[in-house]
Coordinates of C-alpha atoms in Angstrom, one line a residue:
X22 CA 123.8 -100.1 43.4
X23 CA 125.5 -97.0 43.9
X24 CA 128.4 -96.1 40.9
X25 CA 131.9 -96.7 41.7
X26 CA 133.9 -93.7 43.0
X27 CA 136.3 -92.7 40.5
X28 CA 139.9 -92.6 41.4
X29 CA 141.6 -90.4 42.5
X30 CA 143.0 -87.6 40.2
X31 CA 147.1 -88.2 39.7
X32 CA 149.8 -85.5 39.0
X33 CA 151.3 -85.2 36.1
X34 CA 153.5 -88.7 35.9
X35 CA 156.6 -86.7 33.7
X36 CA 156.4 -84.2 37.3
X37 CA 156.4 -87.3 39.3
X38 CA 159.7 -89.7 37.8
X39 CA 161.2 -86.3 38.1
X40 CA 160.3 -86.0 41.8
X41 CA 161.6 -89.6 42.7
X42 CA 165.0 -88.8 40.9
X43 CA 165.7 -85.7 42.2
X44 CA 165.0 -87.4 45.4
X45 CA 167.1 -90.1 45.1
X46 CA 170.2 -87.9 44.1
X47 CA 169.5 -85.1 46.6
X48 CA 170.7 -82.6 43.4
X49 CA 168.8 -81.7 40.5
X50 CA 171.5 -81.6 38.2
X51 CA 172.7 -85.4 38.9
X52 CA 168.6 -85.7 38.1
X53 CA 168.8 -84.2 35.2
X54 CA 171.6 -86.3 34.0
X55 CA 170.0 -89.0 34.6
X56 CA 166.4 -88.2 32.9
X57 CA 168.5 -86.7 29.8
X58 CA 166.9 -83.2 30.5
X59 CA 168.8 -79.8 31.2
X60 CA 168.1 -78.7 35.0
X61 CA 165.8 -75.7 34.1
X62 CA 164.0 -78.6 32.9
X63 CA 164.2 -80.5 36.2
X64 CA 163.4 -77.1 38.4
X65 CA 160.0 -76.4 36.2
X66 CA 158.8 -80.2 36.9
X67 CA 159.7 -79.7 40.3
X68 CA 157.5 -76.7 40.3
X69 CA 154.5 -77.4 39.0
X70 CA 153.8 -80.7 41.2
X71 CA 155.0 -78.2 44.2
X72 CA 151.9 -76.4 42.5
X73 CA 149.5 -79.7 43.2
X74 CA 150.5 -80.5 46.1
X75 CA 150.7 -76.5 47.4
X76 CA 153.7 -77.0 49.4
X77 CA 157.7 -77.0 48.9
X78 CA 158.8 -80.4 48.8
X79 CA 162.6 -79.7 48.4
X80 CA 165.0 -76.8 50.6
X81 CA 166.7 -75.2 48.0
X82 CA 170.6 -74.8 49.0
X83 CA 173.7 -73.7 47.1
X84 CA 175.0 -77.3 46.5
X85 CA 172.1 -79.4 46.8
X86 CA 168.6 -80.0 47.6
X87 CA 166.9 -81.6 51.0
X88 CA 163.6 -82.8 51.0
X89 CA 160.8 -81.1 53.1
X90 CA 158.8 -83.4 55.4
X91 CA 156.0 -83.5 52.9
X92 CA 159.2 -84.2 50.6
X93 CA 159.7 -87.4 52.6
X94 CA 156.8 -88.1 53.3
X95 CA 156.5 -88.7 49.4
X96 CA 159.4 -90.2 48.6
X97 CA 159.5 -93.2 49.8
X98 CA 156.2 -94.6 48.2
X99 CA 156.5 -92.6 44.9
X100 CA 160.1 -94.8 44.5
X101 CA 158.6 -97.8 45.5
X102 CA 155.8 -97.4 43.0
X103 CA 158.1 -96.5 40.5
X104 CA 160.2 -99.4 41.3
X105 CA 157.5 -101.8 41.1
X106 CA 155.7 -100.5 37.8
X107 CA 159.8 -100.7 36.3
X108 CA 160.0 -104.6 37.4
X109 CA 156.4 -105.5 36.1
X110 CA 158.0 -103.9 32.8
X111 CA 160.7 -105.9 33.0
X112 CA 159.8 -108.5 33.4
X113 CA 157.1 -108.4 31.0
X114 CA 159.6 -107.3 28.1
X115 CA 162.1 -110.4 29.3
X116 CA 159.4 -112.5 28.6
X117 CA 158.1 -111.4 25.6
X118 CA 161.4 -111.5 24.3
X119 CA 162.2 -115.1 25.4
X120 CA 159.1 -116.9 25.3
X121 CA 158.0 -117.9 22.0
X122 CA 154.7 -119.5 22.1
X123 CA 153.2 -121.4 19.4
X124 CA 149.6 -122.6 18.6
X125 CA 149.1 -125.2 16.2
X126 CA 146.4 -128.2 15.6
X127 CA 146.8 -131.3 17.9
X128 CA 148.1 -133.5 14.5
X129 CA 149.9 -130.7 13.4
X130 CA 151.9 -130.3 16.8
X131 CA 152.3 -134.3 17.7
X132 CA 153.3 -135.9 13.9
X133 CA 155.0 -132.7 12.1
X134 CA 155.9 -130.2 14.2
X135 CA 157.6 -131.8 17.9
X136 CA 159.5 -133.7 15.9
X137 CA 161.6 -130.8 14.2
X138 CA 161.6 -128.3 17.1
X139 CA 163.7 -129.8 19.2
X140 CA 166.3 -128.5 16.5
X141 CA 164.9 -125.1 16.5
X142 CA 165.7 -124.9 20.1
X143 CA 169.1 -126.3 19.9
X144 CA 169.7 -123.5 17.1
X145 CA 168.4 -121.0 19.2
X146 CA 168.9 -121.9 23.2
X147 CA 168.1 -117.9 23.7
X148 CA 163.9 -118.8 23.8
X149 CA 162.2 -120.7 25.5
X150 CA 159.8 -122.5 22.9
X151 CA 156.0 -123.2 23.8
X152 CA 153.4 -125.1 22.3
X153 CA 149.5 -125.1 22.6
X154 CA 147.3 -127.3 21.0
X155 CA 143.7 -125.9 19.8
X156 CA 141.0 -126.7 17.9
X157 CA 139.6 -122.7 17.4
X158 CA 141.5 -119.8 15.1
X159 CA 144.1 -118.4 17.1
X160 CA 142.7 -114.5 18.8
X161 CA 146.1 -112.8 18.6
X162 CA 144.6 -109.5 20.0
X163 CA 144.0 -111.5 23.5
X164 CA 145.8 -114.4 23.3
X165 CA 149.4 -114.7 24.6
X166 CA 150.6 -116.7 21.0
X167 CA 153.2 -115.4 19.1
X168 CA 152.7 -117.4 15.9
X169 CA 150.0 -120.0 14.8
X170 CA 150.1 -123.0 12.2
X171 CA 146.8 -123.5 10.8
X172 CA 145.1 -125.4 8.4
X173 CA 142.6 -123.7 5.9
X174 CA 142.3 -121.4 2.8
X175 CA 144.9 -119.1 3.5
X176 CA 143.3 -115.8 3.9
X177 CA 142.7 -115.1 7.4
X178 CA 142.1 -110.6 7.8
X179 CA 144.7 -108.8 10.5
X180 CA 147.2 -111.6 9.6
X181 CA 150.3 -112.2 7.3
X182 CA 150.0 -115.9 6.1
X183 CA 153.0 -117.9 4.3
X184 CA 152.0 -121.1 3.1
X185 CA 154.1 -124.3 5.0
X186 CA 152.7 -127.0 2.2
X187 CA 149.6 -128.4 0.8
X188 CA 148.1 -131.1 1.0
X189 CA 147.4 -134.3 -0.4
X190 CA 145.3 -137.6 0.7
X191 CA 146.7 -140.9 0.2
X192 CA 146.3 -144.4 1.5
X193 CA 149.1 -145.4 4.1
X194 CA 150.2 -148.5 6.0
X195 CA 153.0 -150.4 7.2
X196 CA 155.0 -152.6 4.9
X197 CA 154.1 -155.5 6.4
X198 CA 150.5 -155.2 6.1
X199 CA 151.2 -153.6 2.5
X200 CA 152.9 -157.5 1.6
X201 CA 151.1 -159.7 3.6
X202 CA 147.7 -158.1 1.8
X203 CA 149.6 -158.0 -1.8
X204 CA 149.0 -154.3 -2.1
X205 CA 149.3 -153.2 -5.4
X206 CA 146.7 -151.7 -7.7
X207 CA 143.7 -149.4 -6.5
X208 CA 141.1 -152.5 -6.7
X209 CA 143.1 -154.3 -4.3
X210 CA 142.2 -152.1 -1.5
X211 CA 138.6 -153.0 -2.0
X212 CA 139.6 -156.0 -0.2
X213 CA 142.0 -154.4 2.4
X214 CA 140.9 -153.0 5.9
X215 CA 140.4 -149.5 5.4
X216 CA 140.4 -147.1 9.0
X217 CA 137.7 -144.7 10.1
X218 CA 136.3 -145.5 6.3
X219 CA 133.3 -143.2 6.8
X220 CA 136.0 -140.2 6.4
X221 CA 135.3 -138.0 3.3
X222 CA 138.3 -138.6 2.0
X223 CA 138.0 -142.2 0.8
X224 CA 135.2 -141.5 -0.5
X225 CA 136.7 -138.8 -3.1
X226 CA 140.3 -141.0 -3.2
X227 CA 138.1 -144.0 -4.7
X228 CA 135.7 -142.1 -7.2
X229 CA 138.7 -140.4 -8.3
X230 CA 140.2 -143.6 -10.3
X231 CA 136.5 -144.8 -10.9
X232 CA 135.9 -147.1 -8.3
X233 CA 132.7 -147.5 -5.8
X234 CA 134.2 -147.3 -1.9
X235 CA 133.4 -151.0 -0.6
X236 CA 131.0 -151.2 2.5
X237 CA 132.6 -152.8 5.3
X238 CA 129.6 -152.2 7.8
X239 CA 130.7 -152.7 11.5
X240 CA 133.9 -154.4 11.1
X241 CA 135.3 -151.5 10.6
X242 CA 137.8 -149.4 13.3
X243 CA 136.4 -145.6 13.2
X244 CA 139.3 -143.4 14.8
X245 CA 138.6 -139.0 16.2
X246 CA 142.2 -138.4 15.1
X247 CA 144.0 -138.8 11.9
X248 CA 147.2 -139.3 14.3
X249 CA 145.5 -142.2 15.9
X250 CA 144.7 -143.6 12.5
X251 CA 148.2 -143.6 11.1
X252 CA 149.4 -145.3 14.5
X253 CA 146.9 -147.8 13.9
X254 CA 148.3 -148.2 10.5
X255 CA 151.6 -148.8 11.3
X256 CA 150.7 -151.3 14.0
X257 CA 149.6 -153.4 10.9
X258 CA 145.5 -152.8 11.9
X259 CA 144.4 -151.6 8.6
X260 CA 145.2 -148.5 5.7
X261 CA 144.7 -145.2 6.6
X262 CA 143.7 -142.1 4.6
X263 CA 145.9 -140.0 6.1
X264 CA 148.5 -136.4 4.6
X265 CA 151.7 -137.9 3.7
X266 CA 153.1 -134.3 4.8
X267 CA 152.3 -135.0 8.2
X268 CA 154.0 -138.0 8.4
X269 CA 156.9 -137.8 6.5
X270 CA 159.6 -138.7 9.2
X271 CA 157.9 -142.2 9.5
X272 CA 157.4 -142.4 5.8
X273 CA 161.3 -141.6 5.3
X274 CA 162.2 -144.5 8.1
X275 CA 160.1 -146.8 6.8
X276 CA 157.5 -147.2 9.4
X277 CA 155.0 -146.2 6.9
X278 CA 154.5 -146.4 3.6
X279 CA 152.1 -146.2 0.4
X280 CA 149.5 -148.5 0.1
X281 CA 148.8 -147.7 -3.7
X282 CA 150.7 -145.3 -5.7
X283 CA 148.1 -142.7 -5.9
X284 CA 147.0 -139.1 -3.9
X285 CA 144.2 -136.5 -3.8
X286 CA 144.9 -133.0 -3.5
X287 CA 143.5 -131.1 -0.9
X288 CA 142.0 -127.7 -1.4
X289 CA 143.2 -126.3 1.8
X290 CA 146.7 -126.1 3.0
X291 CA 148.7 -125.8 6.1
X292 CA 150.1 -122.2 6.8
X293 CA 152.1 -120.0 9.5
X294 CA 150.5 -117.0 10.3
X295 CA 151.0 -114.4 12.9
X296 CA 149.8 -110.7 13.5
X297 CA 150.5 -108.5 10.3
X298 CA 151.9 -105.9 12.3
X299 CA 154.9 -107.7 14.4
X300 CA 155.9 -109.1 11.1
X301 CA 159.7 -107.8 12.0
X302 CA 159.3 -108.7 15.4
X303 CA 163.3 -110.5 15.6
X304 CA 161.8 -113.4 17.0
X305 CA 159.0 -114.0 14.6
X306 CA 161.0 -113.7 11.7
X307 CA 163.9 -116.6 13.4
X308 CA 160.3 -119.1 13.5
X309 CA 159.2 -118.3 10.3
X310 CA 161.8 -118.7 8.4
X311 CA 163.1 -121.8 9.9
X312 CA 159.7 -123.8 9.8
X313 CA 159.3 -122.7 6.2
X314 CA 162.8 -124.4 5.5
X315 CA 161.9 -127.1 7.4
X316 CA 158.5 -127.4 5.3
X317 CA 160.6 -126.9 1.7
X318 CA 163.0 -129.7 3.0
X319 CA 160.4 -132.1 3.8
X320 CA 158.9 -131.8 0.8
X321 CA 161.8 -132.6 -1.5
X322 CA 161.0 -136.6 0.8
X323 CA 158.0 -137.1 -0.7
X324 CA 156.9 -138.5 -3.7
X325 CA 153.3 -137.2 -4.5
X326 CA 150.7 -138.8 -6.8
X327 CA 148.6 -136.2 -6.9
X328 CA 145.1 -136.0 -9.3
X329 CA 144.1 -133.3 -11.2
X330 CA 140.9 -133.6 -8.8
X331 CA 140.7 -131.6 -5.5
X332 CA 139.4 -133.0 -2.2
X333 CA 136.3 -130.6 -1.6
X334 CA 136.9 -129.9 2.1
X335 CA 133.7 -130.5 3.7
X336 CA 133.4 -126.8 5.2
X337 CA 133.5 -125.6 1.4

């Protein structure tokens, strides 16, 4: 397979904006204004792509220039080109400025995060606010994300992290469920239904206060997604082990609430992170630090129970 040609060589691009404006004004001096140059400036750039091409491309006259016919016959594609590199900038910058996209974990985006952003926007109707759910650690270099909320240790390289909160474990249901069941002490959910029970996380919540987990074989409901446990929960179909953080809207309406008055503390946390170097980026910093206060606030809702005993996360 024979190589690719190479392309073709350009002139010097400073020579040709300079071309295209002198051009346009028909007067170097109105070019020169323009560019911010002086017109010796203009008349030397002039010169040397006159020196590529090896032909005048402007009639020099006491008042103003004319284009040559090789003049014109450049013109009219070098503005166009110019015009259309100019728009893609644009129009790239716009955007960038604008559009503020956001990756975050599925939970993370449907139970704590759409819930609060509608306020974001309404405090800041100048962006255009995205969201993307993903299971993978965010590429910033080729990704088109501006920020990320992630779940993990906290020490990600080539990005500034600032934690959002951590995270506990506790049993959660509906109040209905919580009464009809007589929900009171830790033994008493040895008797409850427990949802997805197979998860880690009861297993470490019971041995914690020094109880065995009870088997509850295949009458069990096993659930992918902690979000489609806590639904379940609240519809009254069992208790879920489940991050009160997440859910602290329903928790605060009453939709939800503690089955037993104890937690687990996780060893991981939930974070914002972004690349290290747009850090001051005007945008960036408007996200941050709402979220963050929206984080601190939500905190101050809930009432942890926390053990002096992490949750080992299983990828520890």
């Amino acid at each position: 397979m024979p190589a690719p040609s190479p392309p073709p060589k350009l002139p010097p691009l400073a020579a040709v904006r300079v071309f295209e404006a002198a051009a346009r004004h028909q007067n170097f001096t109105r070019a020169a204004e323009e560019l911010g140059m002086t017109q010796a400036a203009v008349s030397y750039q002039i010169r040397l792509l006159e020196d590529r091409v090896g032909a005048a491309l402007f009639v020099r006259q006491p008042r103003q220039v004319v284009l040559t016919a090789i003049g014109q016959r450049l013109a009219g594609p070098v503005g166009k080109a110019l015009a259309d590199i100019g728009t893609v900038f644009r129009d790239i910058c716009e955007a960038n400025q604008t559009v503020l996209t956001i990756s975050s974990l599925q939970t993370m985006a449907i139970t704590w995060l759409s819930p609060r952003l509608a306020q974001f926007q309404i405090e800041n109707p100048q962006f255009a606010v995205r969201v993307r759910t993903s299971q993978h650690l965010v590429d910033f270099a080729t990704e088109a994300v501006d920020l990320a909320v992630r779940y993990g240790p906290g020490s990600w390289p080539g990005v500034a992290a600032e934690k959002l909160f951590a995270c506990h474990y506790a049993p959660l249901c509906s109040p209905e469920l919580r009464e009809r069941l007589q929900l009171r002490e830790a033994a008493d959910l040895l008797r409850a239904p427990l949802l997805s029970p197979d998860e880690t996380s009861w297993k470490v919540w019971f041995a914690d206060l020094g109880l065995d987990q009870p088997q509850q074989g295949g009458r069990a409901m096993s659930l992918e997604m902690q979000a489609m446990n806590v639904q379940a929960a609240m519809r009254g179909h069992g208790v879920a082990m489940a991050v009160p953080e997440l859910f602290a809207y329903d928790i605060a309406a009453g939709r939800l609430v503690f089955a037993v008055e104890h937690a687990i503390r996780d060893q991981w946390a939930y974070w914002v992170v972004y690349p290290a170097e747009r850090q001051r980026e005007r945008k960036l910093r408007l996200f941050r630090d709402w979220i963050l206060a929206e984080a601190r606030a939500a905190e101050m809702t809930l009432p942890f129970m926390a053990s002096s005993r992490g949750l080992i996360h299983p990828s520890t």
